[in-house]
Amino acid sequence: MKIKQTNSDGTEKYILLGKDKRNAERLAKGEMYACPSCGDPLEFDAEMCENCGAFIDKETRQLRTQVSDAELQKNINDSKARFNKAKAVMVTGGILLALSVFFSGNLIFILISAAVLIVGIYGTSAEMALVKRQLNRAVIPQILSEYFEDVVYNPEGTVPLDQVSEAFWGEYNRHMGSDYIKCRYHGIDIEVSDLTLEKVTYRTVTDEKGNTKQEEEVETLLHGQWMIFDFHKQLSANVRLLANTKKRKDGIETENMAFNNKFRISSSSPHDAFYVLTPHMMEHILQVTANAGGNVDFMFMMDGKLHLAMHTHTNHFETGDLKNTSLDALRDKFRGEIDFILSVVNELKDELLSL
């Protein structure tokens, strides 16, 4: 087990316990070897890394890029079985904890029940994460290649933060992201990833005894996806459309009232903004927003890139409930998520290229 510890300066480190600690010691002695993908300790005859989901050639101890459907489905089924066992442990721990608290009150029983519950929670989350990592490596790049050219996929990566900062409307000092995609579609360069942007502040709090401590306050500015579409079309102004969850009167007004009610509009040149926000373009933007099913911010940049900040409060390429998971169903689910990326391009490209 690995426990993440956050230091007072904001840095993070992991404390190894149990099996993970023993394996790290064995790795240092040369009794195991490091996974060529993530560096975690592996047995010499391992065929898969349980940490990152990488498939290993046990003869060469190198990564295997070719994985059959049968092999992948077997691993999903094995994860389902382990997930169900962990879930049973979690439910048992929860029941025991409730009984211990309400009927027994015995501290030892409460601690044991809590430990069982924690083990079950850790096991279920670990199996979900393992399945996702396997699919990341074996399935998602394959599906992306069905639609796009020059595909690059990095499960741990994010869209370039220098570009995000240039287009973003606020100030953030902490970010998290995953599932970075870089590809090309009909001459348009696309970059997408899950992204969370937060503004973190600290304040000193003093209790009744005079002891002080730092408290963290977090404002989440974005939790969803960030998409960048490079249409290679220079624009005369930067134009930002921020989803108007609270009506503000300090933005640019258009003749489209539905559009004004949906977005707060700002621009580096209010006059030139209307060269971008043509009547047809506004209708297409409203359609993209309707397809998204949630708030979307649009940032048209002078360098020809369109940034979309999607406030979906979800991550892409999640496996969902393992109970009913099949490889074909997951492929269909992932294709559905890719369809939205395609819909943005197909909805806006003609209007953008005609500007």
Coordinates of C-alpha atoms in Angstrom, one line a residue:
M1 CA 0.0 0.0 0.0
K2 CA 1.1 3.5 -0.8
I3 CA 0.0 6.5 1.3
K4 CA 0.4 9.9 -0.2
Q5 CA 1.6 12.5 2.3
T6 CA 1.5 16.3 1.6
N7 CA 4.3 18.3 3.3
S8 CA 3.8 21.7 4.7
D9 CA 5.4 23.3 1.6
G10 CA 2.9 21.6 -0.7
T11 CA 5.2 18.9 -2.0
E12 CA 4.0 15.3 -2.0
K13 CA 5.7 12.0 -1.2
Y14 CA 4.6 8.4 -0.9
I15 CA 5.1 6.2 2.2
L16 CA 5.3 2.5 1.3
L17 CA 3.7 -0.1 3.6
G18 CA 3.2 -3.8 3.6
K19 CA 3.8 -5.6 0.3
D20 CA 4.9 -2.4 -1.5
K21 CA 7.6 -1.8 1.1
R22 CA 8.8 -5.4 0.9
N23 CA 8.9 -5.3 -2.9
A24 CA 10.9 -2.1 -2.9
E25 CA 13.4 -3.8 -0.6
R26 CA 13.6 -6.9 -2.9
L27 CA 14.1 -4.6 -5.9
A28 CA 17.0 -2.9 -4.2
K29 CA 18.6 -6.4 -3.6
G30 CA 18.1 -7.4 -7.2
E31 CA 15.5 -10.0 -6.4
M32 CA 13.0 -8.2 -8.7
Y33 CA 13.3 -5.9 -11.6
A34 CA 11.8 -2.5 -12.4
C35 CA 8.8 -2.2 -14.8
P36 CA 10.1 -0.7 -18.0
S37 CA 7.0 1.6 -18.0
C38 CA 6.5 2.9 -14.5
G39 CA 9.5 1.5 -12.5
D40 CA 7.4 -0.5 -10.0
P41 CA 9.0 -3.8 -8.9
L42 CA 8.1 -6.9 -10.9
E43 CA 8.8 -10.6 -10.5
F44 CA 11.1 -12.0 -13.2
D45 CA 8.3 -14.1 -14.7
A46 CA 5.6 -11.3 -14.6
E47 CA 3.5 -10.9 -17.8
M48 CA 1.8 -7.7 -16.6
C49 CA 2.5 -4.8 -14.3
E50 CA -0.3 -4.4 -11.7
N51 CA 0.6 -0.8 -11.1
C52 CA 0.5 0.7 -14.6
G53 CA -1.3 -2.1 -16.5
A54 CA 1.6 -2.6 -19.0
F55 CA 1.9 -6.0 -20.7
I56 CA 5.4 -7.5 -20.4
D57 CA 7.3 -10.0 -22.5
K58 CA 8.6 -12.2 -19.8
E59 CA 11.5 -13.4 -21.9
T60 CA 12.9 -10.0 -22.8
R61 CA 11.3 -8.1 -19.9
Q62 CA 10.3 -5.4 -22.4
L63 CA 6.9 -3.8 -23.0
R64 CA 4.5 -5.7 -25.3
T65 CA 2.5 -3.4 -27.7
Q66 CA 0.4 -6.1 -29.3
V67 CA -2.3 -7.5 -27.1
S68 CA -5.1 -9.7 -28.3
D69 CA -8.8 -9.1 -27.4
A70 CA -9.0 -12.4 -25.7
E71 CA -6.0 -11.6 -23.5
L72 CA -7.4 -8.2 -22.6
Q73 CA -10.9 -9.5 -21.9
K74 CA -9.4 -12.2 -19.6
N75 CA -7.6 -9.5 -17.6
I76 CA -10.9 -7.5 -17.4
N77 CA -12.7 -10.6 -16.2
D78 CA -10.0 -11.3 -13.6
S79 CA -10.2 -7.7 -12.4
K80 CA -14.0 -8.1 -12.1
A81 CA -13.5 -11.1 -9.9
R82 CA -11.0 -9.3 -7.7
F83 CA -13.3 -6.2 -7.7
N84 CA -16.3 -8.2 -6.5
K85 CA -14.2 -9.8 -3.7
A86 CA -13.0 -6.3 -2.6
K87 CA -16.5 -5.0 -2.8
A88 CA -17.7 -7.8 -0.5
V89 CA -15.0 -6.9 2.0
M90 CA -16.0 -3.2 1.8
V91 CA -19.7 -4.0 2.4
T92 CA -18.8 -6.4 5.3
G93 CA -16.5 -3.7 6.8
G94 CA -19.2 -1.1 6.6
I95 CA -21.8 -3.4 8.2
L96 CA -19.4 -4.4 11.0
L97 CA -18.5 -0.7 11.6
A98 CA -22.1 0.3 11.9
L99 CA -22.9 -2.5 14.3
S100 CA -19.8 -1.7 16.3
V101 CA -20.6 2.0 16.6
F102 CA -24.3 1.7 17.4
F103 CA -24.5 -1.5 19.4
S104 CA -21.1 -2.4 20.8
G105 CA -19.1 0.7 21.2
N106 CA -16.0 -1.4 21.7
L107 CA -13.0 0.6 20.4
I108 CA -11.1 -2.5 19.2
F109 CA -14.1 -3.8 17.2
I110 CA -14.6 -0.3 15.7
L111 CA -10.9 -0.1 14.6
I112 CA -11.0 -3.6 13.2
S113 CA -14.2 -2.9 11.3
A114 CA -12.8 0.4 10.0
A115 CA -9.6 -1.4 8.8
V116 CA -11.7 -4.0 6.9
L117 CA -13.7 -1.2 5.3
I118 CA -10.6 0.7 4.2
V119 CA -9.1 -2.5 2.7
G120 CA -12.2 -3.1 0.7
I121 CA -12.4 0.5 -0.5
Y122 CA -8.7 0.4 -1.5
G123 CA -9.2 -2.9 -3.4
T124 CA -12.2 -1.7 -5.4
S125 CA -10.5 1.5 -6.4
A126 CA -7.2 -0.3 -7.3
E127 CA -9.0 -2.7 -9.6
M128 CA -10.9 0.1 -11.4
A129 CA -7.6 1.9 -11.9
L130 CA -5.9 -1.2 -13.2
V131 CA -8.5 -1.9 -15.8
K132 CA -8.4 1.7 -17.0
R133 CA -4.6 1.6 -17.3
Q134 CA -4.8 -1.6 -19.3
L135 CA -7.4 -0.1 -21.6
N136 CA -5.3 3.1 -21.9
R137 CA -2.4 1.2 -23.3
A138 CA -4.2 -1.4 -25.5
V139 CA -7.6 -0.1 -26.6
I140 CA -7.8 3.7 -26.6
P141 CA -4.9 4.4 -29.0
Q142 CA -6.5 1.8 -31.4
I143 CA -9.9 3.5 -31.3
L144 CA -8.3 7.0 -31.8
S145 CA -6.5 5.7 -34.9
E146 CA -9.9 4.8 -36.4
Y147 CA -10.8 8.5 -36.6
F148 CA -7.6 10.6 -36.5
E149 CA -4.2 10.8 -38.1
D150 CA -0.8 11.2 -36.3
V151 CA -2.2 10.0 -33.0
V152 CA -0.2 10.5 -29.8
Y153 CA -1.8 9.3 -26.6
N154 CA -0.4 9.8 -23.1
P155 CA -2.5 8.6 -20.2
E156 CA -0.6 10.8 -17.7
G157 CA -0.3 13.9 -19.9
T158 CA -2.2 17.1 -20.2
V159 CA -2.6 19.8 -22.9
P160 CA 0.3 22.3 -23.0
L161 CA -0.2 24.5 -19.9
D162 CA 1.5 27.5 -21.5
Q163 CA -1.3 27.6 -24.1
V164 CA -3.9 27.1 -21.4
S165 CA -2.6 30.0 -19.4
E166 CA -2.6 32.2 -22.5
A167 CA -6.3 31.5 -23.2
F168 CA -7.6 31.1 -19.7
W169 CA -9.6 33.9 -18.1
G170 CA -8.5 33.4 -14.5
E171 CA -5.5 32.7 -12.3
Y172 CA -4.7 29.2 -11.1
N173 CA -1.8 27.8 -9.2
R174 CA -2.6 24.1 -9.2
H175 CA -3.5 21.7 -12.0
M176 CA -4.2 18.0 -12.5
G177 CA -4.9 16.2 -15.7
S178 CA -4.7 13.0 -17.7
D179 CA -5.6 11.3 -21.0
Y180 CA -3.8 13.6 -23.3
I181 CA -4.6 13.2 -27.0
K182 CA -2.8 14.9 -29.8
C183 CA -3.9 14.1 -33.4
R184 CA -4.9 15.6 -36.8
Y185 CA -8.3 15.5 -38.5
H186 CA -8.9 16.9 -42.0
G187 CA -6.0 19.2 -41.7
I188 CA -7.0 20.5 -38.2
D189 CA -4.6 19.8 -35.3
I190 CA -6.3 18.7 -32.1
E191 CA -5.1 18.5 -28.5
V192 CA -7.4 17.2 -25.7
S193 CA -7.0 16.2 -22.1
D194 CA -8.9 16.0 -18.8
L195 CA -7.9 19.0 -16.8
T196 CA -8.7 20.4 -13.4
L197 CA -7.5 24.0 -12.6
E198 CA -7.6 25.3 -9.0
K199 CA -6.8 28.5 -7.2
V200 CA -5.3 27.5 -3.8
T201 CA -4.8 30.0 -1.0
Y202 CA -3.5 29.4 2.5
R203 CA -4.5 31.2 5.7
T204 CA -3.1 30.9 9.2
V205 CA -5.7 29.8 11.8
T206 CA -5.2 30.1 15.6
D207 CA -7.2 27.9 17.9
E208 CA -8.3 28.6 21.5
K209 CA -5.0 27.4 22.9
G210 CA -2.9 29.7 20.7
N211 CA -1.7 27.0 18.4
T212 CA -1.5 28.0 14.7
K213 CA -1.8 26.0 11.6
Q214 CA -2.1 26.5 7.8
E215 CA -5.5 25.9 6.3
E216 CA -5.9 25.3 2.6
E217 CA -8.8 26.9 0.7
V218 CA -9.4 25.6 -2.8
E219 CA -11.5 27.3 -5.6
T220 CA -12.1 24.9 -8.5
L221 CA -12.1 27.0 -11.7
L222 CA -12.4 24.0 -14.1
H223 CA -13.0 20.3 -13.7
G224 CA -13.6 18.6 -17.1
Q225 CA -11.8 18.7 -20.4
W226 CA -9.7 21.3 -22.2
M227 CA -9.7 21.0 -26.0
I228 CA -7.5 22.9 -28.5
F229 CA -8.4 23.0 -32.2
D230 CA -5.8 24.7 -34.5
F231 CA -7.6 25.7 -37.7
H232 CA -4.5 27.5 -39.0
K233 CA -6.6 30.6 -39.6
Q234 CA -5.3 33.9 -38.3
L235 CA -7.9 36.1 -36.5
S236 CA -8.0 39.8 -36.0
A237 CA -8.8 39.6 -32.2
N238 CA -8.9 37.3 -29.3
V239 CA -12.6 36.6 -28.4
R240 CA -13.6 34.8 -25.2
L241 CA -17.1 33.4 -24.5
L242 CA -17.6 32.5 -20.9
A243 CA -20.6 30.4 -20.0
N244 CA -23.0 32.9 -18.3
T245 CA -24.1 31.0 -15.2
K246 CA -24.7 34.4 -13.6
K247 CA -25.9 37.2 -15.9
R248 CA -23.4 40.1 -16.1
K249 CA -23.8 43.3 -18.0
D250 CA -20.2 44.2 -18.6
G251 CA -19.7 42.1 -21.7
I252 CA -20.2 42.7 -25.4
E253 CA -23.8 42.4 -26.6
T254 CA -24.9 40.8 -29.9
E255 CA -28.3 40.9 -31.7
N256 CA -28.8 37.2 -30.7
M257 CA -30.5 37.3 -27.3
A258 CA -30.2 33.6 -26.8
F259 CA -26.4 33.9 -27.3
N260 CA -26.2 36.9 -25.0
N261 CA -28.0 35.0 -22.3
K262 CA -25.7 32.0 -22.7
F263 CA -22.3 33.8 -22.7
R264 CA -20.4 36.7 -21.4
I265 CA -18.4 38.0 -24.4
S266 CA -15.1 39.8 -24.1
S267 CA -12.5 40.6 -26.7
S268 CA -9.1 42.3 -27.2
S269 CA -11.0 44.4 -29.9
P270 CA -14.8 44.6 -29.4
H271 CA -15.2 45.8 -33.0
D272 CA -13.3 42.9 -34.5
A273 CA -15.1 40.4 -32.3
F274 CA -18.1 40.6 -34.7
Y275 CA -15.8 39.4 -37.5
V276 CA -15.7 36.1 -35.5
L277 CA -19.2 36.1 -34.1
T278 CA -21.1 36.1 -37.3
P279 CA -24.8 35.1 -37.1
H280 CA -24.0 31.6 -38.5
M281 CA -21.0 31.2 -36.1
M282 CA -23.2 32.0 -33.1
E283 CA -25.8 29.4 -34.1
H284 CA -23.0 26.8 -34.5
I285 CA -21.6 27.6 -31.1
L286 CA -25.0 27.2 -29.5
Q287 CA -25.3 23.8 -31.1
V288 CA -21.9 22.7 -29.8
T289 CA -23.0 23.8 -26.3
A290 CA -26.2 21.8 -26.7
N291 CA -24.3 18.7 -27.8
A292 CA -22.0 19.0 -24.8
G293 CA -24.8 18.9 -22.3
G294 CA -23.1 21.4 -19.9
N295 CA -21.3 24.7 -19.7
V296 CA -18.6 25.3 -22.3
D297 CA -16.3 28.3 -22.5
F298 CA -14.9 29.2 -26.0
M299 CA -11.6 31.1 -26.5
F300 CA -10.9 32.1 -30.1
M301 CA -7.2 33.2 -30.2
M302 CA -5.5 35.4 -32.8
D303 CA -3.1 32.6 -33.7
G304 CA -5.9 30.5 -35.2
K305 CA -6.5 28.2 -32.2
L306 CA -9.9 27.6 -30.6
H307 CA -9.8 26.5 -27.0
L308 CA -12.8 24.9 -25.3
A309 CA -13.0 24.6 -21.6
M310 CA -15.7 22.0 -20.8
H311 CA -17.1 22.1 -17.3
T312 CA -18.3 18.5 -17.3
H313 CA -17.1 17.6 -13.8
T314 CA -16.2 14.2 -15.2
N315 CA -13.1 12.5 -16.8
H316 CA -12.8 10.9 -20.2
F317 CA -12.3 7.2 -20.8
E318 CA -13.6 6.0 -17.4
T319 CA -14.5 2.3 -17.2
G320 CA -17.6 2.8 -15.0
D321 CA -19.0 -0.2 -13.1
L322 CA -16.9 -3.3 -13.7
K323 CA -19.9 -5.6 -13.0
N324 CA -21.3 -5.3 -16.5
T325 CA -18.1 -4.3 -18.4
S326 CA -17.3 -6.0 -21.7
L327 CA -14.6 -5.0 -24.2
D328 CA -17.1 -4.2 -26.9
A329 CA -19.2 -2.1 -24.6
L330 CA -16.2 -0.1 -23.5
R331 CA -15.1 0.4 -27.1
D332 CA -18.6 1.8 -27.9
K333 CA -18.5 4.1 -24.9
F334 CA -15.1 5.5 -25.8
R335 CA -16.2 6.0 -29.4
G336 CA -19.2 8.0 -28.1
E337 CA -16.8 10.3 -26.2
I338 CA -14.7 10.8 -29.4
D339 CA -17.8 11.7 -31.4
F340 CA -18.1 14.9 -29.5
I341 CA -14.6 16.0 -30.5
L342 CA -15.6 15.3 -34.1
S343 CA -18.8 17.2 -33.7
V344 CA -17.0 20.3 -32.7
V345 CA -14.8 20.2 -35.8
N346 CA -17.6 19.4 -38.1
E347 CA -19.9 22.1 -36.6
L348 CA -17.3 25.0 -36.7
K349 CA -14.7 24.3 -39.4
D350 CA -16.5 25.8 -42.4
E351 CA -17.4 29.0 -40.5
L352 CA -13.9 29.4 -39.1
L353 CA -12.1 28.7 -42.4
S354 CA -14.4 31.3 -44.1
L355 CA -13.5 34.1 -41.7

